[in-house]
Amino acid sequence: MLALQNVTKHYKTRRGTVRAVEGVSFEVRPKSTLALVGESGCGKTTIAKMILQLERPTAGAIAFEGANTATMNAAALKQYRRQVMAVFQDPYASLNPRLRVGTIIAEPLLAHENPGRAAVEKRVADVLDIVGLPATAARLYPHEFSGGQRQRIAIARALALRPRLMVLDEPVSALDVSIRAQVLNLLADIQQEFGLTYLIIAHDLALVEHFSDDVAVIYLGRVAEAGPTAEVFAQPRHPYTQALLAAVPQPDPDHVLNEAAAAGEIASALDPPSGCRFHPRCPLAIERCRSETPEPRGTPHQAACHLVEA
Amino acid sequence: MVLQVENLHTHLHLKRGILRAVDGVSLSVGEGETLGLVGESGSGKTLTGLSLLRLLPKGSGRIVEGSIRLDGQELTTLPEAAMAQTIRGRRIAMIMQDPMTSLNPVFSIGDQVSNPLRNHNIAQGAALRSKVVEVLTQVRIPSAEKRLGDYPHQFSGGQRQRIVAAMAIGCTPRLLVADEPTTALDVTIQVQIIALLRQIQADTGTGIILITHDLGVAASLCHRIAVMYAGRIVETGPVRRIYKSPSHPYTQALLAAIPRLGEKRSRLQAIPGQPPSLIDPPTGCRFAPRCPARMEKCAEQPPIVQLADGHEAACWKLA
C-alpha cells in the first residue's frame, strides 16, 4: 500500500545539518495498522510529514501503491492527496475556531471535487453520523464541543473524501483517559467498515500493542526494530526496544520498573553518535557498535543491532 | 501526619458563574508517604494542590471552606506574609509539569536554585554556593559545580526537570506537591525522574502528593491513592487495594479503559459520556450519569463507606 525506501531527511541549519531521518524503510500493508514508536526528536513526525507531502525527502522514495510520489505529475499528486488524510494530536489546534463544523468538514470536499451544495451537506451529515455526532453539529463552532468530540470532528473531516490511508499523529494523547477508549474504538470501527489503512504515531506503548498490527521502533532517525507488533512486543530484540518496554510504568503496584534500562538521554540529531546511534545509552554496547552502523537483520521481525543473530 | 486536609472547598469565580473546582476534599499525607491524587483534567486535582500552597488564581480563586493543617498548623487562616515567609517554598514546595515554564530562561540555574535558599535564609555567601552544588548533585546533574552559570536552554528536558526538583528540595520541605512531574517527558526519562523522586523521599523523608492522570506512574510511585472525579474524592486506599480491588464504579471503569502491555483485547471498555460541568454539577453522585451501576438512590449524595483499613469509597452500591 505505502512503502518507504531508504527515506532520508536532512535540514540545513546555521549550526549544521540536522539528520532527522536517515535511511528509513518500511511498508504499510493494505487495511492494516502500522505504528511508529519512539521518543520526541526521533523523527517520527518528520516521517509523517513526508508521507503527507508536507516535506520532501532529501533522499529515498515514498511509493503509494507502487507509484513513486516524487515523480507524480500534478494530477496524480492531487489524487494521492485525497487518498491520504491526517488526524493530528491536538483537536484544539487543528480545527479553525472561526469556522462552523460543517464548513470545516466540507473544506476538503470543496477543494477536491465540489459536488454541489446539497451533496456536500449530505456528505457532511453522513460523516458526522459515522463519528457519532448529530447532524445538527454542523451548525456549531468547535469551542462548543469537548476535546473528545473535537477529535471526532477532525476524524469526520479526514473521512469526508473517503481516503484509503489515514496518518494518525498521536490521535488520543491530548484526550482524557475515559475519552481515549471511545475515540480508539471509533477509529477501529471505521477502519473495519471502510477498509482503511492506518499509520499511527504514538508514544504510549500499551496503546500501540493494543491498536497496531505492525510496529517500527525509531531511534534518532533510524529504524531500530520493526515487525509484527505481537512478535516485537513479546520478544523485543533491540536493546532500545527492550529499554522502552522496561521503562513503561504499568497500572500494577507489583510491577517493578527497570530504572537502569536506558541511562542518559537521546543525543542530538545535529551530531548523532557514530555507528549504532543507541550505543552511548546501550547497556550491551561493544566496540563494533561505536564504529559500524548495524544493518537490519531478520524478516519480517527485524532488528538493527550487531548483537542480534540474523 | 504531615498534612491533614478536611472538607476543602475551593471555588473559582468566573464570568459564567461559580465553578466548584474542589468540593469537599479530605485527605492526609504521612511522613515519608506518597499520596497519588489521580483524576482526569478538570477533576480538581491541580486546584487541590494549588490550594495547599494558596497559589490560586488571583481574584477568581478562593478557599471558601475547610481546613488545611501542616504539622498541625492551620494554613487557610494564615496571613499571606507568613504563608510566603514560612510555608511556600520552605515547608511545602511544588514541582510543576513543564520544566520550561517553571524555569526562567534569562537567569542562570545557579541563580534560580539559590533563590529559595536565600529567601528562606537557609544559607548565604560561600555556604549558599556549596549548598546549591550539593542539591544539584543530589538530583544528579553531572559536574554541577561547572554548570552553575549555565541557562535552562543549555540543559535537556530531563535535566531541566531535575533542576526544578533541586529548587523544590533545597529547603528540605515537609511536603512536596508534584503536579504531573513526568508527563512532558519521554518514557526512558520519565523512569529516571520517578527514581529521583523515590530517592529524594528516602533521603529526606518528605511527604509527597503526586498529582497525575497516569495510572501507571501513580502505581509505580505511590503508597496510597485518592481518585478524584468532578471535584470530589470518590475512592481512597492503599495502592494495592485500589489497583487490585477497586470499589468505586469510576475507579473500576478507569482501570478497565486503559490498554495494558502484554494484554491484547479487541476492544477497550470506553466510559460513555463525559464529566459534568462544575458550574452546575448534578446533585447526588457526580458519576451517576455515566455509571453502569446507577440506581435511583444515586440522586442523593452517596455516603463514604469504609471497606477495609484505610480503604473507603463514596458510593451507594457499597452502602
Tab-separated table of N, CA and C in Angstrom, chain A residues 90-93 95-97 99-105 124 128 131-154 156 175 179, chain B residues 16 274-275:
chain	number	residue	atom	x	y	z
A	90	ASP	N	-3.724	17.503	18.562
A	90	ASP	CA	-4.438	18.463	19.393
A	90	ASP	C	-5.658	19.008	18.671
A	91	PRO	N	-6.857	18.534	19.018
A	91	PRO	CA	-8.061	18.989	18.307
A	91	PRO	C	-8.420	20.431	18.637
A	92	TYR	N	-7.673	21.046	19.591
A	92	TYR	CA	-7.894	22.466	19.850
A	92	TYR	C	-7.121	23.306	18.839
A	93	ALA	N	-6.032	22.752	18.293
A	93	ALA	CA	-5.220	23.487	17.343
A	93	ALA	C	-5.572	23.144	15.900
A	95	LEU	N	-8.522	22.484	14.459
A	95	LEU	CA	-9.799	22.942	13.912
A	95	LEU	C	-9.845	24.468	13.977
A	96	ASN	N	-10.153	25.107	12.868
A	96	ASN	CA	-10.234	26.565	12.820
A	96	ASN	C	-11.395	27.047	13.700
A	97	PRO	N	-11.092	27.841	14.758
A	97	PRO	CA	-12.159	28.225	15.694
A	97	PRO	C	-13.202	29.155	15.079
A	99	LEU	N	-14.555	28.852	12.027
A	99	LEU	CA	-15.428	28.205	11.041
A	99	LEU	C	-16.406	27.270	11.744
A	100	ARG	N	-17.595	27.165	11.167
A	100	ARG	CA	-18.541	26.189	11.682
A	100	ARG	C	-18.058	24.791	11.328
A	101	VAL	N	-18.496	23.830	12.157
A	101	VAL	CA	-18.058	22.445	11.972
A	101	VAL	C	-18.383	21.949	10.565
A	102	GLY	N	-19.568	22.333	10.063
A	102	GLY	CA	-19.963	21.904	8.718
A	102	GLY	C	-18.971	22.395	7.673
A	103	THR	N	-18.514	23.643	7.810
A	103	THR	CA	-17.558	24.212	6.859
A	103	THR	C	-16.208	23.510	6.977
A	104	ILE	N	-15.802	23.234	8.225
A	104	ILE	CA	-14.518	22.555	8.450
A	104	ILE	C	-14.504	21.202	7.733
A	105	ILE	N	-15.598	20.467	7.883
A	105	ILE	CA	-15.648	19.127	7.293
A	105	ILE	C	-15.774	19.222	5.767
A	124	VAL	N	-21.498	15.744	4.643
A	124	VAL	CA	-21.148	16.221	5.982
A	124	VAL	C	-21.998	15.501	7.028
A	128	LEU	N	-20.574	12.936	9.916
A	128	LEU	CA	-20.868	13.234	11.323
A	128	LEU	C	-21.543	12.038	11.974
A	131	VAL	N	-19.015	9.296	12.829
A	131	VAL	CA	-18.210	9.525	14.026
A	131	VAL	C	-19.073	9.700	15.284
A	132	GLY	N	-20.369	9.534	15.151
A	132	GLY	CA	-21.220	9.540	16.330
A	132	GLY	C	-21.646	10.920	16.796
A	133	LEU	N	-21.712	11.881	15.863
A	133	LEU	CA	-22.212	13.204	16.237
A	133	LEU	C	-23.506	13.468	15.461
A	134	PRO	N	-24.434	14.250	16.051
A	134	PRO	CA	-25.689	14.549	15.351
A	134	PRO	C	-25.449	15.496	14.185
A	135	ALA	N	-26.329	15.447	13.184
A	135	ALA	CA	-26.183	16.306	12.003
A	135	ALA	C	-26.232	17.775	12.388
A	136	THR	N	-26.895	18.099	13.492
A	136	THR	CA	-27.001	19.498	13.929
A	136	THR	C	-25.642	20.067	14.345
A	137	ALA	N	-24.667	19.208	14.599
A	137	ALA	CA	-23.341	19.667	14.983
A	137	ALA	C	-22.718	20.553	13.906
A	138	ALA	N	-23.145	20.364	12.662
A	138	ALA	CA	-22.558	21.104	11.543
A	138	ALA	C	-22.726	22.608	11.693
A	139	ARG	N	-23.778	23.020	12.402
A	139	ARG	CA	-24.038	24.467	12.513
A	139	ARG	C	-23.278	25.112	13.666
A	140	LEU	N	-22.621	24.313	14.504
A	140	LEU	CA	-21.945	24.849	15.688
A	140	LEU	C	-20.466	25.114	15.408
A	141	TYR	N	-19.828	25.782	16.372
A	141	TYR	CA	-18.395	26.081	16.272
A	141	TYR	C	-17.591	25.114	17.145
A	142	PRO	N	-16.312	24.923	16.820
A	142	PRO	CA	-15.505	23.959	17.580
A	142	PRO	C	-15.529	24.173	19.096
A	143	HIS	N	-15.547	25.443	19.564
A	143	HIS	CA	-15.481	25.653	21.006
A	143	HIS	C	-16.690	25.115	21.743
A	144	GLU	N	-17.739	24.793	21.003
A	144	GLU	CA	-18.939	24.271	21.663
A	144	GLU	C	-18.843	22.769	21.915
A	145	PHE	N	-17.670	22.193	21.611
A	145	PHE	CA	-17.508	20.756	21.790
A	145	PHE	C	-16.381	20.447	22.769
A	146	SER	N	-16.462	19.282	23.384
A	146	SER	CA	-15.395	18.835	24.282
A	146	SER	C	-14.225	18.303	23.454
A	147	GLY	N	-13.109	18.020	24.110
A	147	GLY	CA	-11.920	17.527	23.412
A	147	GLY	C	-12.194	16.259	22.612
A	148	GLY	N	-12.894	15.319	23.215
A	148	GLY	CA	-13.192	14.056	22.535
A	148	GLY	C	-14.067	14.278	21.322
A	149	GLN	N	-15.072	15.177	21.478
A	149	GLN	CA	-15.955	15.472	20.342
A	149	GLN	C	-15.196	16.192	19.229
A	150	ARG	N	-14.274	17.071	19.625
A	150	ARG	CA	-13.475	17.762	18.603
A	150	ARG	C	-12.631	16.779	17.803
A	151	GLN	N	-12.090	15.775	18.507
A	151	GLN	CA	-11.293	14.805	17.780
A	151	GLN	C	-12.188	14.011	16.822
A	152	ARG	N	-13.448	13.793	17.220
A	152	ARG	CA	-14.389	13.141	16.301
A	152	ARG	C	-14.613	14.008	15.062
A	153	ILE	N	-14.679	15.331	15.263
A	153	ILE	CA	-14.855	16.246	14.125
A	153	ILE	C	-13.635	16.158	13.198
A	154	ALA	N	-12.433	16.115	13.790
A	154	ALA	CA	-11.220	16.007	12.977
A	154	ALA	C	-11.231	14.698	12.186
A	156	ALA	N	-13.976	13.118	11.244
A	156	ALA	CA	-15.012	13.290	10.216
A	156	ALA	C	-14.448	14.040	9.006
A	175	LEU	N	-6.257	13.628	24.918
A	175	LEU	CA	-7.580	13.373	25.492
A	175	LEU	C	-7.476	12.688	26.848
A	179	ILE	N	-11.960	9.203	27.773
A	179	ILE	CA	-12.401	9.550	26.423
A	179	ILE	C	-11.545	8.825	25.369
B	16	ARG	N	-18.893	33.073	33.859
B	16	ARG	CA	-20.006	32.161	33.580
B	16	ARG	C	-20.710	31.717	34.855
B	274	GLN	N	-19.263	12.186	29.237
B	274	GLN	CA	-18.118	12.962	29.667
B	274	GLN	C	-18.391	13.580	31.035
B	275	PRO	N	-17.321	14.046	31.713
B	275	PRO	CA	-17.519	14.581	33.063
B	275	PRO	C	-18.466	15.776	33.056
